[in-house]
Short mmCIF file of C-alpha atoms in Angstrom, two decimals:
data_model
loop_
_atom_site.label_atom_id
_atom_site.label_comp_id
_atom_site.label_asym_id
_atom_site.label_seq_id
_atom_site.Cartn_x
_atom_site.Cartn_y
_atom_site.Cartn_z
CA UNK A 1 -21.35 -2.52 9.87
CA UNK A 2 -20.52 -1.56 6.51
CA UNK A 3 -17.62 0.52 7.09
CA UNK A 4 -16.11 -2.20 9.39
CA UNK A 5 -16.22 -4.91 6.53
CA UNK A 6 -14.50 -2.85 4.31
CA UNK A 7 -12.16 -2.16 7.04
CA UNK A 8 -11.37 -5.64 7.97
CA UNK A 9 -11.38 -6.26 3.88
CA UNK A 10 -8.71 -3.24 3.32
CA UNK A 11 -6.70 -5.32 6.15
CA UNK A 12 -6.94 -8.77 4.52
CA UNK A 13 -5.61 -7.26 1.01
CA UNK A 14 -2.91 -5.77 2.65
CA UNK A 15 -2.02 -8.76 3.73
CA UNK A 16 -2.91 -10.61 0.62
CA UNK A 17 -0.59 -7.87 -1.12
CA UNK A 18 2.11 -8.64 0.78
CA UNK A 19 3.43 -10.80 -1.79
CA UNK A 20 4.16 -8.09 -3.64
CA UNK A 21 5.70 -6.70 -0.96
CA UNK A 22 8.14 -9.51 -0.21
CA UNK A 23 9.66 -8.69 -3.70
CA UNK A 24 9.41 -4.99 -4.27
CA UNK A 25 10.28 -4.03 -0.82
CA UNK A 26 12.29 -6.38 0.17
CA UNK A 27 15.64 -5.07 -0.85
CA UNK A 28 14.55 -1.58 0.41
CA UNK A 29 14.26 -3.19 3.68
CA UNK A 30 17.41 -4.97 3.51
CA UNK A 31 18.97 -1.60 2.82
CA UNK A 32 17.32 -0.25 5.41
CA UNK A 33 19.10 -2.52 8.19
CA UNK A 34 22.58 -1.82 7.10
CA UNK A 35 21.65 1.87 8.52
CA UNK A 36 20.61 0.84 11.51
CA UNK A 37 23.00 1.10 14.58
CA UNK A 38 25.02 -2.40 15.21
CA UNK A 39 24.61 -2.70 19.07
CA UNK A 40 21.20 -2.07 19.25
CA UNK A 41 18.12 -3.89 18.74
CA UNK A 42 16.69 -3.40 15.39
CA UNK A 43 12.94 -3.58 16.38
CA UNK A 44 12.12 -0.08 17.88
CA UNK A 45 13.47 0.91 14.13
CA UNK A 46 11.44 -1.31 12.20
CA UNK A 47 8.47 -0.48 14.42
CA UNK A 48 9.26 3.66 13.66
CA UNK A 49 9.83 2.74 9.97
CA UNK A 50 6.49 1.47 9.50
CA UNK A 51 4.77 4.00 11.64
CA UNK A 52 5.86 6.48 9.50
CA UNK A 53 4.85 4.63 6.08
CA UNK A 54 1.58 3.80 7.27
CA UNK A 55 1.54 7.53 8.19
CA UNK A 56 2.05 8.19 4.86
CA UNK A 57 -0.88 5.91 3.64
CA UNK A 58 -3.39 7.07 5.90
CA UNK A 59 -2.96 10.62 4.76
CA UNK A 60 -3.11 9.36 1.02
CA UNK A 61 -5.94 7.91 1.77
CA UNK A 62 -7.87 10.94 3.59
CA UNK A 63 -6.93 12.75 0.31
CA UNK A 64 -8.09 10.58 -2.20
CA UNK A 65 -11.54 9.92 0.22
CA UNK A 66 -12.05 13.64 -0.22
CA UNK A 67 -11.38 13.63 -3.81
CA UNK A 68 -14.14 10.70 -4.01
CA UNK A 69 -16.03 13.17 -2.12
CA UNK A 70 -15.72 16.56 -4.47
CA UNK A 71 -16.75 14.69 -7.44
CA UNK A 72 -19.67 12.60 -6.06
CA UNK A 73 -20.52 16.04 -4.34
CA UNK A 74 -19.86 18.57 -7.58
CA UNK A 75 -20.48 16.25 -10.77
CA UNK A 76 -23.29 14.28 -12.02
CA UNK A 77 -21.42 10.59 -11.65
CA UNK A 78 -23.01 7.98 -9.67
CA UNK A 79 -20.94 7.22 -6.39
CA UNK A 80 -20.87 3.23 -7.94
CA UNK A 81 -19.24 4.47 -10.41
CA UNK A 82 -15.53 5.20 -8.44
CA UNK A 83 -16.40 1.38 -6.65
CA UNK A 84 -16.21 0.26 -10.28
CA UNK A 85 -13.64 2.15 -11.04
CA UNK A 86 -11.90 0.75 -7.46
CA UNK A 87 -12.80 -2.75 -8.34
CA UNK A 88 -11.04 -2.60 -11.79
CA UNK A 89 -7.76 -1.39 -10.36
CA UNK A 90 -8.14 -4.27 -7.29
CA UNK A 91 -8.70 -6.86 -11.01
CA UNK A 92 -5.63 -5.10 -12.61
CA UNK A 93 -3.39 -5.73 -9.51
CA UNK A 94 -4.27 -9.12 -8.87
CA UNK A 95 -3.30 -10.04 -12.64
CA UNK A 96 -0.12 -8.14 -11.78
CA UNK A 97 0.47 -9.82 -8.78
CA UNK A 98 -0.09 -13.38 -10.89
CA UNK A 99 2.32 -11.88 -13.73
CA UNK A 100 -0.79 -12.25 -16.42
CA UNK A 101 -0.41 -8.71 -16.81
CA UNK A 102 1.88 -5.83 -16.74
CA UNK A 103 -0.72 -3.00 -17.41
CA UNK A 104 -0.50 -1.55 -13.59
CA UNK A 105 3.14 -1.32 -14.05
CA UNK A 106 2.66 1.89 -16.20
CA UNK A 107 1.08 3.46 -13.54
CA UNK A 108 3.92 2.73 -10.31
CA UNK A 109 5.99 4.74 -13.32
CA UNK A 110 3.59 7.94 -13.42
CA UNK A 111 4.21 8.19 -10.00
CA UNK A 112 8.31 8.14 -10.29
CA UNK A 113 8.46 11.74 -11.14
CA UNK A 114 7.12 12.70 -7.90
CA UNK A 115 9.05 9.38 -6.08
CA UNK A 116 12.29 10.94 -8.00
CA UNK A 117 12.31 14.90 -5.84
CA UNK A 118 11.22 13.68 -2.19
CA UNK A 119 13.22 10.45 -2.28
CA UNK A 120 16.67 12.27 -1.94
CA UNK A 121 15.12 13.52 1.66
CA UNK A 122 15.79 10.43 2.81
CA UNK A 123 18.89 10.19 3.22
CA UNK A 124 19.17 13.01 5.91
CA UNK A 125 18.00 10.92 8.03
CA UNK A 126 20.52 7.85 8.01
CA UNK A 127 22.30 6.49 9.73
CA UNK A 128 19.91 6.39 12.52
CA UNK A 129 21.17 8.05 15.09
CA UNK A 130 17.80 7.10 16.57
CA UNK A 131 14.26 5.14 16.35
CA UNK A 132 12.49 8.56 15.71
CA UNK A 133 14.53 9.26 12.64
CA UNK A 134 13.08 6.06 11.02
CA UNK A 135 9.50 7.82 11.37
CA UNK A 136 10.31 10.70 8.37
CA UNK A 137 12.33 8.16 6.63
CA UNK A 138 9.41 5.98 6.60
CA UNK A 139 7.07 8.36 5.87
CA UNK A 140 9.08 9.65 2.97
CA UNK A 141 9.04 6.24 1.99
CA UNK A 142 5.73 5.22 1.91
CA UNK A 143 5.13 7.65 -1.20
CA UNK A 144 7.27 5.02 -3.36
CA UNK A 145 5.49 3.93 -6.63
CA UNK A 146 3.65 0.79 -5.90
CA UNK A 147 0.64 -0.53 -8.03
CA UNK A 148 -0.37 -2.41 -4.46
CA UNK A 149 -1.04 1.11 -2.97
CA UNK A 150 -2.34 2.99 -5.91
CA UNK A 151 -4.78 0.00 -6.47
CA UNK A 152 -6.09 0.30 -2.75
CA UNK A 153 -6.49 3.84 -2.81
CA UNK A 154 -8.82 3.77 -5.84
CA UNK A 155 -10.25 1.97 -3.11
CA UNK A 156 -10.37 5.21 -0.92
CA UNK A 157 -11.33 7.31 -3.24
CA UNK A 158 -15.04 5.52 -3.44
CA UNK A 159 -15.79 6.08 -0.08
CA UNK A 160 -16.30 8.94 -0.80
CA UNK A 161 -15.13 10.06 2.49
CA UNK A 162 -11.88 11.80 3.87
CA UNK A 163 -12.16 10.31 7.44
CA UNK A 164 -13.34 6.73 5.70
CA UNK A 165 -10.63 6.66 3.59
CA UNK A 166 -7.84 7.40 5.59
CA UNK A 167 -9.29 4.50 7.83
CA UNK A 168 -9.23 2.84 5.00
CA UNK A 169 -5.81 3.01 3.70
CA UNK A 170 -4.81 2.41 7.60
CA UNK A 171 -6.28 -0.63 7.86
CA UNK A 172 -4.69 -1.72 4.61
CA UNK A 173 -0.99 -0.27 5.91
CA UNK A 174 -1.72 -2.42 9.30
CA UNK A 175 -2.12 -5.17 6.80
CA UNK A 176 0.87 -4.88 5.00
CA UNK A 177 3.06 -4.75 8.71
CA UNK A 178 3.64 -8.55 9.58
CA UNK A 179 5.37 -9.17 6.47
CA UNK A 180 7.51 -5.82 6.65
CA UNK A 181 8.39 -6.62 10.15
CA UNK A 182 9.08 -10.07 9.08
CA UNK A 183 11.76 -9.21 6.38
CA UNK A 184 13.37 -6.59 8.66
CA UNK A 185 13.70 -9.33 10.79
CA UNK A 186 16.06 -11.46 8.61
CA UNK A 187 12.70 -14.06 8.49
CA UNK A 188 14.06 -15.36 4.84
CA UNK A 189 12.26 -18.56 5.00
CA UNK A 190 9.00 -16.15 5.21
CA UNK A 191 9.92 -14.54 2.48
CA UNK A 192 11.17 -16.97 0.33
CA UNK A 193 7.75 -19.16 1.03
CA UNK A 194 5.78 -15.88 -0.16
CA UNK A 195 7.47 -15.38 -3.70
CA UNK A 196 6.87 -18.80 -4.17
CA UNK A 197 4.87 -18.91 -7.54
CA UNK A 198 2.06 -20.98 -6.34
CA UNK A 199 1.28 -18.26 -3.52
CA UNK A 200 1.60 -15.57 -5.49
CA UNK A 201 -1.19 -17.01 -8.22
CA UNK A 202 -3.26 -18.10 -5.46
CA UNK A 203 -3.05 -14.44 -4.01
CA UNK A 204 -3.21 -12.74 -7.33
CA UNK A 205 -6.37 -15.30 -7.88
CA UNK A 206 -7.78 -14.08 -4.98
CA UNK A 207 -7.14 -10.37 -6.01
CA UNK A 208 -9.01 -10.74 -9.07
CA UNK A 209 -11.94 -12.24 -7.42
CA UNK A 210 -12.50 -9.29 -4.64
CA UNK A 211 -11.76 -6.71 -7.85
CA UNK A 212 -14.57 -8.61 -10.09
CA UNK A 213 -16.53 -8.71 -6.76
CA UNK A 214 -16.53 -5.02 -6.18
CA UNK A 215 -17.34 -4.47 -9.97
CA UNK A 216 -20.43 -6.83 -9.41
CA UNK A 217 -21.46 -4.77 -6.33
CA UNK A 218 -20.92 -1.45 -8.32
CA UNK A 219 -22.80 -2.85 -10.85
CA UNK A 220 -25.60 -4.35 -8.96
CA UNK A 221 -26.23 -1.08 -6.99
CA UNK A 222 -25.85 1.24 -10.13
#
């Protein structure tokens, strides 16, 4: 029962991240239209695109649940200890999210020297001759710097579980797919209405609270 809370939970901040989706990614998906083919519907694309990035986060996520899993397993720390450490970095993006902090931003750049040698794969891919040449593009990238993802696999990694976080970060990438199908759609009125500074501190409000909620839990079970 536990597992499927945090499941459904992983889903709902996907979802609640989304925000921060609608203006990081939404260029990248605006891009990504222009190489699709002109006479042909756009949604087996889309579909592929995200396939492939929630690839990409479900594998993530099965390696940072095994990483939970050698140090829980080969160290003295208490297993609470990475759900404090997960609830801290759900806080930091929610206060990133509201714009009351830019602390997580220093981390999306740590991962730009790996972002900077696969990205140029990419672009063997386009134009799309095809819906299954989205999948590697997607998958490629769904390894771009983004606080959102490196906050939810701190997540992963206190599961302390490959399998659990993999499921983990693929309930959270499932999360994140109405609003990426929604801008690849053209749906500007949905994304205008979700960079709207009221949602986004409501979101990032509600961020904070599951982060200070996991630290409580962390703390509690210590």
């Amino acid at each position: 029962m536990m597992n499927e809370l945090s499941w459904f939970s992983a889903i709902l901040i996907g979802l609640a991240g989304s925000v921060h989706c609608a203006g990081m990614c939404g260029g990248i998906v605006t891009s990504f239209t222009f190489a699709l083919p002109k006479s042909q519907s756009q949604w087996p694309y889309l579909l592929a695109y995200n396939f492939g990035r929630i690839v990409s986060y479900t594998i993530a996520g099965a390696f940072a649940g095994l990483l939970g899993q050698i140090i829980t397993t080969k160290s003295f720390i208490n297993p609470q200890a990475l759900v404090l450490f997960g609830g801290i970095f759900m806080l930091l993006l929610g206060l990133y999210v509201g714009q009351w902090s830019n602390w997580l931003l220093k981390i999306e750049k740590m991962g730009g020297f790996f972002w900077r040698k696969i990205s140029p794969f990419s672009k063997r891919f386009i134009p799309f001759k095809h819906p299954i040449y989205a999948v590697p593009y997607g998958i490629i990238w769904g390894w771009l710097p983004c606080g959102l993802v490196y906050s939810s696999l701190t997540w992963s990694v206190s599961t302390g579980n490959s399998l659990q976080g993999a499921v983990t970060m693929f309930c959270f990438g499932l999360g994140t797919l109405p609003i990426m199908l929604a801008m690849g759609a053209s749906a500007a009125q949905i994304r205008n209405w979700l960079t709207q500074p009221l949602v986004k501190k409501l979101v990032a409000a509600l961020l904070c609270a599951f982060g200070l909620l996991l630290c409580y839990q962390a703390v509690h079970n210590w």
